[in-house]
mmCIF file of N, CA and C and ligand atoms in Angstrom:
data_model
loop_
_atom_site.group_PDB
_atom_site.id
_atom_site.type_symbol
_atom_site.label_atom_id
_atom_site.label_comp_id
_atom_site.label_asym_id
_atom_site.label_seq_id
_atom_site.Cartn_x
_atom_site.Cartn_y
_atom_site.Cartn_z
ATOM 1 N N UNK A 1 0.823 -1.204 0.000
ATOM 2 C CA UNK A 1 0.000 0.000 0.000
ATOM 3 C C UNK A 1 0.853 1.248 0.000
ATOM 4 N N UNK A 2 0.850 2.580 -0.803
ATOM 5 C CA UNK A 2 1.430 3.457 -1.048
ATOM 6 C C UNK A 2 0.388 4.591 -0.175
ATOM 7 N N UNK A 3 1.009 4.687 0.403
ATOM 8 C CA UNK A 3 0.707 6.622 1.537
ATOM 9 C C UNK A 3 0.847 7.763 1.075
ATOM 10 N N UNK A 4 -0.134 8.030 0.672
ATOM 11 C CA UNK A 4 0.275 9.913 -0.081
ATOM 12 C C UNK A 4 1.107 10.393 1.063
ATOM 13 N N UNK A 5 2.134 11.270 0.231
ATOM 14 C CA UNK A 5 2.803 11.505 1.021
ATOM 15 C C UNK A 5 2.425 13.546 0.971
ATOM 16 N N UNK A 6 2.101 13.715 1.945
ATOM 17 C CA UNK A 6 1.556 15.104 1.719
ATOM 18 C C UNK A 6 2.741 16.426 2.691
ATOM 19 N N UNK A 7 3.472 17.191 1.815
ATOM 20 C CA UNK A 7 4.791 18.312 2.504
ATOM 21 C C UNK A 7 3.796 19.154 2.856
ATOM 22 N N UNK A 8 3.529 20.034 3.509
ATOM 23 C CA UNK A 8 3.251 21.094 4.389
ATOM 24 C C UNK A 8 4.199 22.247 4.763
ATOM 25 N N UNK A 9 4.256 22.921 3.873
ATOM 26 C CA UNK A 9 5.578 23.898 4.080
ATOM 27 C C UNK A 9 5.017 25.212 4.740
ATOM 28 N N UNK A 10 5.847 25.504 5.790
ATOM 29 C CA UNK A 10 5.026 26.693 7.071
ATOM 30 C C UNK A 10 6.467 27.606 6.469
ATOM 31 N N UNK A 11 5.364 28.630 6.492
ATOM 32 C CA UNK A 11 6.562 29.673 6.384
ATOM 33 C C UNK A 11 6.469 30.981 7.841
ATOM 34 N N UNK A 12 7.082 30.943 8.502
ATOM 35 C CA UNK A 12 6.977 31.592 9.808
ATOM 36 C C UNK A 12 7.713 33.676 8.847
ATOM 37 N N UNK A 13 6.576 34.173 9.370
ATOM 38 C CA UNK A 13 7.118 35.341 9.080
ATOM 39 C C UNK A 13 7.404 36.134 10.350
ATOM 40 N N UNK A 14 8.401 37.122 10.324
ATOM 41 C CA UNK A 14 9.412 37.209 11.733
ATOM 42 C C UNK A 14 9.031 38.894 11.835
ATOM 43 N N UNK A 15 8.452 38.996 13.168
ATOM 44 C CA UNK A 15 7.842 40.434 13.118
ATOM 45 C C UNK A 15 8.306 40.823 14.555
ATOM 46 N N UNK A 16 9.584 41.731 13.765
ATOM 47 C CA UNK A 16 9.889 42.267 15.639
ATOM 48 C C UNK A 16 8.930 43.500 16.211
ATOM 49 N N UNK A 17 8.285 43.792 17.191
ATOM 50 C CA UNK A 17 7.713 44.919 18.082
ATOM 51 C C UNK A 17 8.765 46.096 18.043
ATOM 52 N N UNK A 18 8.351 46.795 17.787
ATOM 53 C CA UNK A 18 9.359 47.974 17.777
ATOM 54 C C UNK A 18 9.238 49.074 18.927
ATOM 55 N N UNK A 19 10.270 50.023 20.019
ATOM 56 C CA UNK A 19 9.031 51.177 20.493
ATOM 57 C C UNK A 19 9.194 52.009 19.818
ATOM 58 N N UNK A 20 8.368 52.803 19.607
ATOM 59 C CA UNK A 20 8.988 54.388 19.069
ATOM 60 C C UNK A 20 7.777 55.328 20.058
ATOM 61 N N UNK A 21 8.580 56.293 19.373
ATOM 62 C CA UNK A 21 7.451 57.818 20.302
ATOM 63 C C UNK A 21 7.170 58.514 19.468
ATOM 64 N N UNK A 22 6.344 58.565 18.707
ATOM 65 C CA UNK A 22 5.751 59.890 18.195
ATOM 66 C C UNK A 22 5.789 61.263 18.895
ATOM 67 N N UNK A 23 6.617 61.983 18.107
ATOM 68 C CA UNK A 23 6.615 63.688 18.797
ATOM 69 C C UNK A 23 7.631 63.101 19.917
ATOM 70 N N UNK A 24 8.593 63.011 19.507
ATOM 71 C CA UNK A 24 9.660 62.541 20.896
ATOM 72 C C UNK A 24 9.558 63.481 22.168
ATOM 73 N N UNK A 25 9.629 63.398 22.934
ATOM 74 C CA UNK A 25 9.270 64.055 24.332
ATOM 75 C C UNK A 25 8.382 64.875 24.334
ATOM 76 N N UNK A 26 7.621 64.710 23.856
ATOM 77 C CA UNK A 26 5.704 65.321 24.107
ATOM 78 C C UNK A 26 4.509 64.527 23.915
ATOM 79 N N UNK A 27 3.521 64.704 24.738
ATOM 80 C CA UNK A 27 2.652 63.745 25.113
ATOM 81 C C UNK A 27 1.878 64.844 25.633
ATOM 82 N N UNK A 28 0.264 64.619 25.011
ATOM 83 C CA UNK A 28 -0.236 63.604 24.386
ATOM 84 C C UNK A 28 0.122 64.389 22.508
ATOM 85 N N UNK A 29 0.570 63.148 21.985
ATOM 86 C CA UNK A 29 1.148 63.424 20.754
ATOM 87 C C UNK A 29 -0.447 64.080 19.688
ATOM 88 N N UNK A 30 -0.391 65.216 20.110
ATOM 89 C CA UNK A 30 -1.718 65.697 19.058
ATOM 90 C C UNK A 30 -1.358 65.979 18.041
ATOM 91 N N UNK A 31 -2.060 65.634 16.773
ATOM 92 C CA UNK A 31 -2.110 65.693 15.615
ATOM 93 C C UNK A 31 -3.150 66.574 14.947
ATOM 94 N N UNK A 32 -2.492 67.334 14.140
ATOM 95 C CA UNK A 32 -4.150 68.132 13.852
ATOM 96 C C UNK A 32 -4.160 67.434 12.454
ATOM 97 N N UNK A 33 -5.751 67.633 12.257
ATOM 98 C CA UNK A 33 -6.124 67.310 11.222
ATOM 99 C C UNK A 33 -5.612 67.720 9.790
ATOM 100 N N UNK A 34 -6.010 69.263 9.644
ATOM 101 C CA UNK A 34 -5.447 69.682 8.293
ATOM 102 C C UNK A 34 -4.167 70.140 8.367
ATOM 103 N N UNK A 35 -3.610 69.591 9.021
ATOM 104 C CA UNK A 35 -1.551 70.004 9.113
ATOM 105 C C UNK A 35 -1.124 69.553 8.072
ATOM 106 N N UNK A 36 0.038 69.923 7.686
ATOM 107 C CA UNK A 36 0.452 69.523 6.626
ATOM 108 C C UNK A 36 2.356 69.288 7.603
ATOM 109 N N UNK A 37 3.490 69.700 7.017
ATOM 110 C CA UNK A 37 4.513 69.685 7.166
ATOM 111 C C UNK A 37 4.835 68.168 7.913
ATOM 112 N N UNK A 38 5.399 67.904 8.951
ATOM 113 C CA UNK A 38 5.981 66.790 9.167
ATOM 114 C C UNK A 38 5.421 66.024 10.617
ATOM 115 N N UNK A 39 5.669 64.865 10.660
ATOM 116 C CA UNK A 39 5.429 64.295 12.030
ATOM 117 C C UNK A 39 6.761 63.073 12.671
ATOM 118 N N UNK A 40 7.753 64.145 13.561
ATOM 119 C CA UNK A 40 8.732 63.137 14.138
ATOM 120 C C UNK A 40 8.487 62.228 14.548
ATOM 121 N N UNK A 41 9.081 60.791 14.451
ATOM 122 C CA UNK A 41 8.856 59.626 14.984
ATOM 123 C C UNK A 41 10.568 59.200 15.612
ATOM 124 N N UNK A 42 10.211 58.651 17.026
ATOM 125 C CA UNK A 42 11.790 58.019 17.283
ATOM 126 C C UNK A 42 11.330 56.777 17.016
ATOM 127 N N UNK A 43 11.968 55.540 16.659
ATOM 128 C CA UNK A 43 12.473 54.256 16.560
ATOM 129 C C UNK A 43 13.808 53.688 17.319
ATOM 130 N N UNK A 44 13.072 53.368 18.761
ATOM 131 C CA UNK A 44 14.185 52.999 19.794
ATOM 132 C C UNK A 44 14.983 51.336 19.519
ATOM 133 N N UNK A 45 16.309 52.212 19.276
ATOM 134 C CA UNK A 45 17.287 50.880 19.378
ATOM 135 C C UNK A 45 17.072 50.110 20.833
ATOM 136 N N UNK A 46 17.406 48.665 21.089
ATOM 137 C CA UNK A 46 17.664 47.690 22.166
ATOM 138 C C UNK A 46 18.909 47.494 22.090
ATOM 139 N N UNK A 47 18.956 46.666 23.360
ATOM 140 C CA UNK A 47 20.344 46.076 23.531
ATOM 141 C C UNK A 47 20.150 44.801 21.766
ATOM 142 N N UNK A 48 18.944 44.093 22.433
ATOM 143 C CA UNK A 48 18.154 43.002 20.731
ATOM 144 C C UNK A 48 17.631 43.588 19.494
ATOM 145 N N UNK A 49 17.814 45.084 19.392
ATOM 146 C CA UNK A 49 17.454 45.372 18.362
ATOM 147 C C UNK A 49 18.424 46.486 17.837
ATOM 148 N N UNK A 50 18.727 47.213 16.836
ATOM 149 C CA UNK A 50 19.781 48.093 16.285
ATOM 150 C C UNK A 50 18.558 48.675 15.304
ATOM 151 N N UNK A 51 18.130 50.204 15.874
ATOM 152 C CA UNK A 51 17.160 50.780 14.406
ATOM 153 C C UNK A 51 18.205 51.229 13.290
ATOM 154 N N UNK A 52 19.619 51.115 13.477
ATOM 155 C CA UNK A 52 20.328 51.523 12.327
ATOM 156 C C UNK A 52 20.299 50.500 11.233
ATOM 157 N N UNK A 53 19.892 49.037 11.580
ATOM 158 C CA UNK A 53 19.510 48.425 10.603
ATOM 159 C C UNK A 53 17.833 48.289 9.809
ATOM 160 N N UNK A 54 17.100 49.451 10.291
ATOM 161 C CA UNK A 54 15.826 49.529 9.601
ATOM 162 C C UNK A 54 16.063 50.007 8.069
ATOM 163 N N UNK A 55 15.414 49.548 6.978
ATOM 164 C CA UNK A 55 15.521 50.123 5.375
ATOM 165 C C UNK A 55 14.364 51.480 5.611
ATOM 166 N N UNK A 56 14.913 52.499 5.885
ATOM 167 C CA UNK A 56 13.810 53.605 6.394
ATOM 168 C C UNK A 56 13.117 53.852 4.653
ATOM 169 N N UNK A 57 13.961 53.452 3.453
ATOM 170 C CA UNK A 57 13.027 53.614 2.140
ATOM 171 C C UNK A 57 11.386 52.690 2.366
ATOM 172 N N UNK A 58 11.072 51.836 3.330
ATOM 173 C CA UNK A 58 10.273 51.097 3.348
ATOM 174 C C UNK A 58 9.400 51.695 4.586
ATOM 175 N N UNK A 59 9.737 52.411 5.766
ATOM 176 C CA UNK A 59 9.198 52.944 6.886
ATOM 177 C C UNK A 59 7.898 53.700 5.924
ATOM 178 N N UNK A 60 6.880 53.262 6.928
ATOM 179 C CA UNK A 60 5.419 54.436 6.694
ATOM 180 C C UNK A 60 4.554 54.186 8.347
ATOM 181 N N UNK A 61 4.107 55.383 8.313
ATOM 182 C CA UNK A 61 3.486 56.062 9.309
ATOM 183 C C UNK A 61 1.751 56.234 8.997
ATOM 184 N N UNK A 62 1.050 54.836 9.249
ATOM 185 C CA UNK A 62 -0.349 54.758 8.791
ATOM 186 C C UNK A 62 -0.522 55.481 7.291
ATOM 187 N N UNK A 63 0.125 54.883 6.196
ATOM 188 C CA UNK A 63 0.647 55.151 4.840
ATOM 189 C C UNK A 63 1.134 56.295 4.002
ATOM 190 N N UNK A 64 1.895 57.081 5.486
ATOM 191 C CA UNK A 64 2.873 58.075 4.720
ATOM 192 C C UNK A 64 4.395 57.537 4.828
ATOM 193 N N UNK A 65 5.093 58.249 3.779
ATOM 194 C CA UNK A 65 6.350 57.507 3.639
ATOM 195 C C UNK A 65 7.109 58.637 4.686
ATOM 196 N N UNK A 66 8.277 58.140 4.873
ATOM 197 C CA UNK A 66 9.393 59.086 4.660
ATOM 198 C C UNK A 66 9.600 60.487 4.150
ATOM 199 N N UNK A 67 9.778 61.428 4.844
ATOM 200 C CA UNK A 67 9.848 62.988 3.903
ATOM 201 C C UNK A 67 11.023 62.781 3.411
ATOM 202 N N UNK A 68 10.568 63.085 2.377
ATOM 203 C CA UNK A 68 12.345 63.579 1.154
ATOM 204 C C UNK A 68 12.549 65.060 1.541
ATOM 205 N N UNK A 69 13.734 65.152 1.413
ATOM 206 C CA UNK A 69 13.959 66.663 1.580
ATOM 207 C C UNK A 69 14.900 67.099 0.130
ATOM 208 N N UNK A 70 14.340 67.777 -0.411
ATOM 209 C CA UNK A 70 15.020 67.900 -2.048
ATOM 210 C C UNK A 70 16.320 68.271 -1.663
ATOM 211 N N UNK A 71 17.045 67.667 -2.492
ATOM 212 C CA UNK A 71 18.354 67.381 -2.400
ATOM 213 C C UNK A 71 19.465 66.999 -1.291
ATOM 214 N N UNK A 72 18.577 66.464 -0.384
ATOM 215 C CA UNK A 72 19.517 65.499 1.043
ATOM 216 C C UNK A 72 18.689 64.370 0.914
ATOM 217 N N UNK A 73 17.517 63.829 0.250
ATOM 218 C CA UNK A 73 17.361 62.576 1.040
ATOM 219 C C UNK A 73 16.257 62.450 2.118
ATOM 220 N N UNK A 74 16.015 61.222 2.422
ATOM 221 C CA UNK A 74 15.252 61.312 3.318
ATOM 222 C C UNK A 74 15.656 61.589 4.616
ATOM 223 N N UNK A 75 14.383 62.331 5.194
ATOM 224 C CA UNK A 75 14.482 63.312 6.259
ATOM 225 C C UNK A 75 14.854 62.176 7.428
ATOM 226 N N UNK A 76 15.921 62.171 7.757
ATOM 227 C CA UNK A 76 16.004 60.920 9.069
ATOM 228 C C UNK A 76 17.357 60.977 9.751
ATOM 229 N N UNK A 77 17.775 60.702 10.829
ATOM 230 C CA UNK A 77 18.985 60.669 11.533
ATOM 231 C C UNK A 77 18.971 59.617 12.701
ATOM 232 N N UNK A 78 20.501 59.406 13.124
ATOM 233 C CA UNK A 78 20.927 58.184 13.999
ATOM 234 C C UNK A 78 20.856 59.365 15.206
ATOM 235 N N UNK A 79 19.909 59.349 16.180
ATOM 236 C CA UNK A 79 20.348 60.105 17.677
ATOM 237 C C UNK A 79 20.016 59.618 18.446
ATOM 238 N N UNK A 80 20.440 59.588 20.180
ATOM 239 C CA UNK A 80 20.050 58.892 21.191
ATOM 240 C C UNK A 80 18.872 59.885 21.578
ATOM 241 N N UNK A 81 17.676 59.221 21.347
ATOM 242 C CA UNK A 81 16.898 59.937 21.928
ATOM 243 C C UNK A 81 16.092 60.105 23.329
ATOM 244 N N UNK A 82 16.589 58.413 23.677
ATOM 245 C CA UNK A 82 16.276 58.283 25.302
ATOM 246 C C UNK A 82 17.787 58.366 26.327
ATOM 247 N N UNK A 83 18.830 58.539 25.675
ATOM 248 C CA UNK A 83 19.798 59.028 26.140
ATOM 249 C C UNK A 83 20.144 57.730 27.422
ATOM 250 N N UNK A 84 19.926 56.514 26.151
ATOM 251 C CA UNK A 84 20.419 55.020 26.950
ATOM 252 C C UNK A 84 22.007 54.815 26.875
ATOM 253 N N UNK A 85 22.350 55.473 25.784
ATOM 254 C CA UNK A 85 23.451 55.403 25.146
ATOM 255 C C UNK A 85 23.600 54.553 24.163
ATOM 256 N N UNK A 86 22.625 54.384 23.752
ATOM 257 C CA UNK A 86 22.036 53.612 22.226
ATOM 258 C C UNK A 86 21.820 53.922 21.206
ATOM 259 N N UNK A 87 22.498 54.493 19.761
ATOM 260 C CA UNK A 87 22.009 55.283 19.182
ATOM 261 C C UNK A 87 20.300 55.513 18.685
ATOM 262 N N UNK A 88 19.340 55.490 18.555
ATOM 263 C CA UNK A 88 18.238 55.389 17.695
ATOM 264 C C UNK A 88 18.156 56.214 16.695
ATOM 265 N N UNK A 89 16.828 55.338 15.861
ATOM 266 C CA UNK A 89 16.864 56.472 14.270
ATOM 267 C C UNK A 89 15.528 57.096 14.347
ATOM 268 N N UNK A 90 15.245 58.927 14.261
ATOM 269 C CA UNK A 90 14.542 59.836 13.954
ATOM 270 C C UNK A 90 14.218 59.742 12.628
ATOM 271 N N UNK A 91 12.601 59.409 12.300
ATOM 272 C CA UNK A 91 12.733 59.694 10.937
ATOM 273 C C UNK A 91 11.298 60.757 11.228
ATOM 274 N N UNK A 92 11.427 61.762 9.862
ATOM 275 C CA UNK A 92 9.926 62.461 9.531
ATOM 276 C C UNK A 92 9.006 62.245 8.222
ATOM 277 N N UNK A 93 7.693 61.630 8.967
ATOM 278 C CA UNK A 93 7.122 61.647 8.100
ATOM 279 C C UNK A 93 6.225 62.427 7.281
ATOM 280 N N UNK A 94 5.721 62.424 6.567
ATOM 281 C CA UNK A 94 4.852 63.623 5.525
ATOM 282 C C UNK A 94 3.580 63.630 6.297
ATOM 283 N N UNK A 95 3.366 64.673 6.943
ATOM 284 C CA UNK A 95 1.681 64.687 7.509
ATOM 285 C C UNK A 95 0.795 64.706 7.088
ATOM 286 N N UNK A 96 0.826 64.990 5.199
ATOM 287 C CA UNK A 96 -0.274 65.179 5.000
ATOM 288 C C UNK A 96 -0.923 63.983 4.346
ATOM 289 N N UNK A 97 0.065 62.975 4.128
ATOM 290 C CA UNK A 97 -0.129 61.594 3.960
ATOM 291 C C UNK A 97 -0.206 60.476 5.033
ATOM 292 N N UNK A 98 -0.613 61.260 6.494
ATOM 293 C CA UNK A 98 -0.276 60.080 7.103
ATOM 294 C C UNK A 98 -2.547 60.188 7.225
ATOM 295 N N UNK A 99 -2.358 58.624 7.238
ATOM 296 C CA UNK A 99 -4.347 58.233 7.292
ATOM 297 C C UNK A 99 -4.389 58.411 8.712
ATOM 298 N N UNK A 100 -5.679 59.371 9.235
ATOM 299 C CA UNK A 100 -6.278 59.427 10.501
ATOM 300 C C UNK A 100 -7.152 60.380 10.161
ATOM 301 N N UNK A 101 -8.229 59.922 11.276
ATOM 302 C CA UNK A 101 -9.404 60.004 11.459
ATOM 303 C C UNK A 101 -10.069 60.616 12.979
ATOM 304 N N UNK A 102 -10.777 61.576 12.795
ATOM 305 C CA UNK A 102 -10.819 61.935 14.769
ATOM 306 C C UNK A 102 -11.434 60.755 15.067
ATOM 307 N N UNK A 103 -10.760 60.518 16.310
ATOM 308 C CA UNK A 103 -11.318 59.647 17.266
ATOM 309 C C UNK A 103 -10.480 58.519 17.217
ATOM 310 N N UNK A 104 -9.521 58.427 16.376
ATOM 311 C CA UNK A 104 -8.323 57.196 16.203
ATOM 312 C C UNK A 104 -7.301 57.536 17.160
ATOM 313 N N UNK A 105 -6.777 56.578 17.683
ATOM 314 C CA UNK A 105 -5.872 56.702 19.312
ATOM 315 C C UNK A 105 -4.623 56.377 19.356
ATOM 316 N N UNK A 106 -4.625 55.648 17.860
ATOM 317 C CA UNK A 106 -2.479 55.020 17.855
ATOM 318 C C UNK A 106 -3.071 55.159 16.629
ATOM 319 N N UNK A 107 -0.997 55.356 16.291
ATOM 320 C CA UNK A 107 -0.505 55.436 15.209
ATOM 321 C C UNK A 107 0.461 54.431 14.989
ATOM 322 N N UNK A 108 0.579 53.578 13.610
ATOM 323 C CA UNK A 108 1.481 52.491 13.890
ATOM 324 C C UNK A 108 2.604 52.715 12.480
ATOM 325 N N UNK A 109 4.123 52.600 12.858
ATOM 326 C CA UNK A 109 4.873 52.533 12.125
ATOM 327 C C UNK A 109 5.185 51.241 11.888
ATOM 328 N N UNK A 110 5.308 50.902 10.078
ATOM 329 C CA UNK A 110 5.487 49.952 9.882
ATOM 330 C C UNK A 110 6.908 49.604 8.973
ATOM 331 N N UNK A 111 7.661 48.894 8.568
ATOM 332 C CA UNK A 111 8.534 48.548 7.889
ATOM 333 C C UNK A 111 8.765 47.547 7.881
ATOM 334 N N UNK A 112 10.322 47.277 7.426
ATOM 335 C CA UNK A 112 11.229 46.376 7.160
ATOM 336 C C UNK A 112 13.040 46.569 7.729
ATOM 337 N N UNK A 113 13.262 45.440 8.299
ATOM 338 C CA UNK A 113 14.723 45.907 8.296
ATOM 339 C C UNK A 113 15.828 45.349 6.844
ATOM 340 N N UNK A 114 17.274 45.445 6.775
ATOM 341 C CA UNK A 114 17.600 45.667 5.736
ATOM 342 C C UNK A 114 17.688 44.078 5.311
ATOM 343 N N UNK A 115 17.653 43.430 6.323
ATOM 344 C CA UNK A 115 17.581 41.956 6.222
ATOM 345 C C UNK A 115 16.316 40.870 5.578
ATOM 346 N N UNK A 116 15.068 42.345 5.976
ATOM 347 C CA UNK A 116 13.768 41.554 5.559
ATOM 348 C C UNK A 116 13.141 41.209 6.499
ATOM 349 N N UNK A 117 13.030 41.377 7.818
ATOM 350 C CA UNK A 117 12.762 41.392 8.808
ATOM 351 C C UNK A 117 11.411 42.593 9.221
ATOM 352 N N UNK A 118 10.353 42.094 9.198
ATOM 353 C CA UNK A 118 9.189 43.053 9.252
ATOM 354 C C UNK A 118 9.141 43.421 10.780
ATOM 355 N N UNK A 119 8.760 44.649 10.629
ATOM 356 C CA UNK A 119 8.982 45.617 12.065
ATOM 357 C C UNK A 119 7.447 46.154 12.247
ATOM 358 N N UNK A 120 7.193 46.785 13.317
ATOM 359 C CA UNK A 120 6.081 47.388 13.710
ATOM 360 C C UNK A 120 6.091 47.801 14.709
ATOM 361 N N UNK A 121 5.636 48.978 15.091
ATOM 362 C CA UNK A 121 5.833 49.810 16.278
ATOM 363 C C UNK A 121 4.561 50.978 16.478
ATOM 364 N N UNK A 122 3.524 50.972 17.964
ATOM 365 C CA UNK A 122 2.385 51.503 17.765
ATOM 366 C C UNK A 122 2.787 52.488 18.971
ATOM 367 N N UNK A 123 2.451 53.852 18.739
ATOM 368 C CA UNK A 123 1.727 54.822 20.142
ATOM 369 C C UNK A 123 0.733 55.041 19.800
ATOM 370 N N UNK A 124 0.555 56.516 20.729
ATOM 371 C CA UNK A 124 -0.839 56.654 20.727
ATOM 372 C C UNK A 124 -1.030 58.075 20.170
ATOM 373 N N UNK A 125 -2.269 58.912 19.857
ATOM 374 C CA UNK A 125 -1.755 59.571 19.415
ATOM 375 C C UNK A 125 -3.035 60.591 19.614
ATOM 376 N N UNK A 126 -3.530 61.900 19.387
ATOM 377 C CA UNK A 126 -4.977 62.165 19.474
ATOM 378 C C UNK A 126 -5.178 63.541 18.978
ATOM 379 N N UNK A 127 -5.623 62.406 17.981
ATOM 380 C CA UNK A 127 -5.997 63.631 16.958
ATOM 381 C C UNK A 127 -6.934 64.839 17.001
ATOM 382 N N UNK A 128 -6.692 66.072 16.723
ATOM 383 C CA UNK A 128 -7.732 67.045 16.784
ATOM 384 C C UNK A 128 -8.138 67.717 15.641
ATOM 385 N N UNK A 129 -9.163 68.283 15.524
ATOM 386 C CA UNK A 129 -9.688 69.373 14.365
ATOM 387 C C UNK A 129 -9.066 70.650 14.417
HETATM 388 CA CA1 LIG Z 201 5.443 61.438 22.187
HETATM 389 CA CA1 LIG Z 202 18.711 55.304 22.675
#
């Protein structure tokens, strides 16, 4: 007697938690509605994590990208922003592309690191008119 032989191939996709802070040292991170210009985000390095290896071309902020800044690039830098002695990466995103809605409470950054490694990182956030 012959046994189908049936493969089952699992593919585990690898999603590290990220923290970040929207509006680095201000709280409650308000957002106005018809703003336009930028919205800082930190992306805190770990001892287990390094944000210098995030592909920030792939970072979005509830589906705004990255601000370009004509002729430097995207708007982003390596700084300690909790002053662990860790570097982390500041990036800004385009406000007027980021999706929200009054009454929505987090904002979630999403990416990739350069490895392929899917990232995600949520605060909170509160939006006003
Ligand atoms: Ca904040
Ligand atoms: Ca740090």
């Amino acid at each position: 007697m012959n046994a189908d032989t049936v493969v089952i191939a699992t593919f585990t996709t690898r999603v590290i938690t990220v923290q970040i802070d929207i509006k680095p040292g201000s709280f409650p991170n308000a957002i106005k509605l018809q703003d336009t210009g930028n919205i800082p985000v930190a992306i805190f390095s770990t001892a287990a994590f390094d944000a210098r290896t995030i592909d920030i071309a792939g970072l979005e902020l509830n589906g705004a990208g990255v601000r370009i800044v004509k002729g430097k690039g995207y708007q982003a830098s390596y700084e300690d922003i909790n002053g662990d002695g860790i570097l982390d990466l500041l990036v800004h995103f385009d406000r007027g592309d980021v999706q929200l809605i009054l009454g929505d409470s987090t904002a979630t950054v999403t990416g990739k690191t350069i490895d392929g490694v899917i990232i995600q990182g949520t605060d909170s956030v509160k939006v006003i008119e």
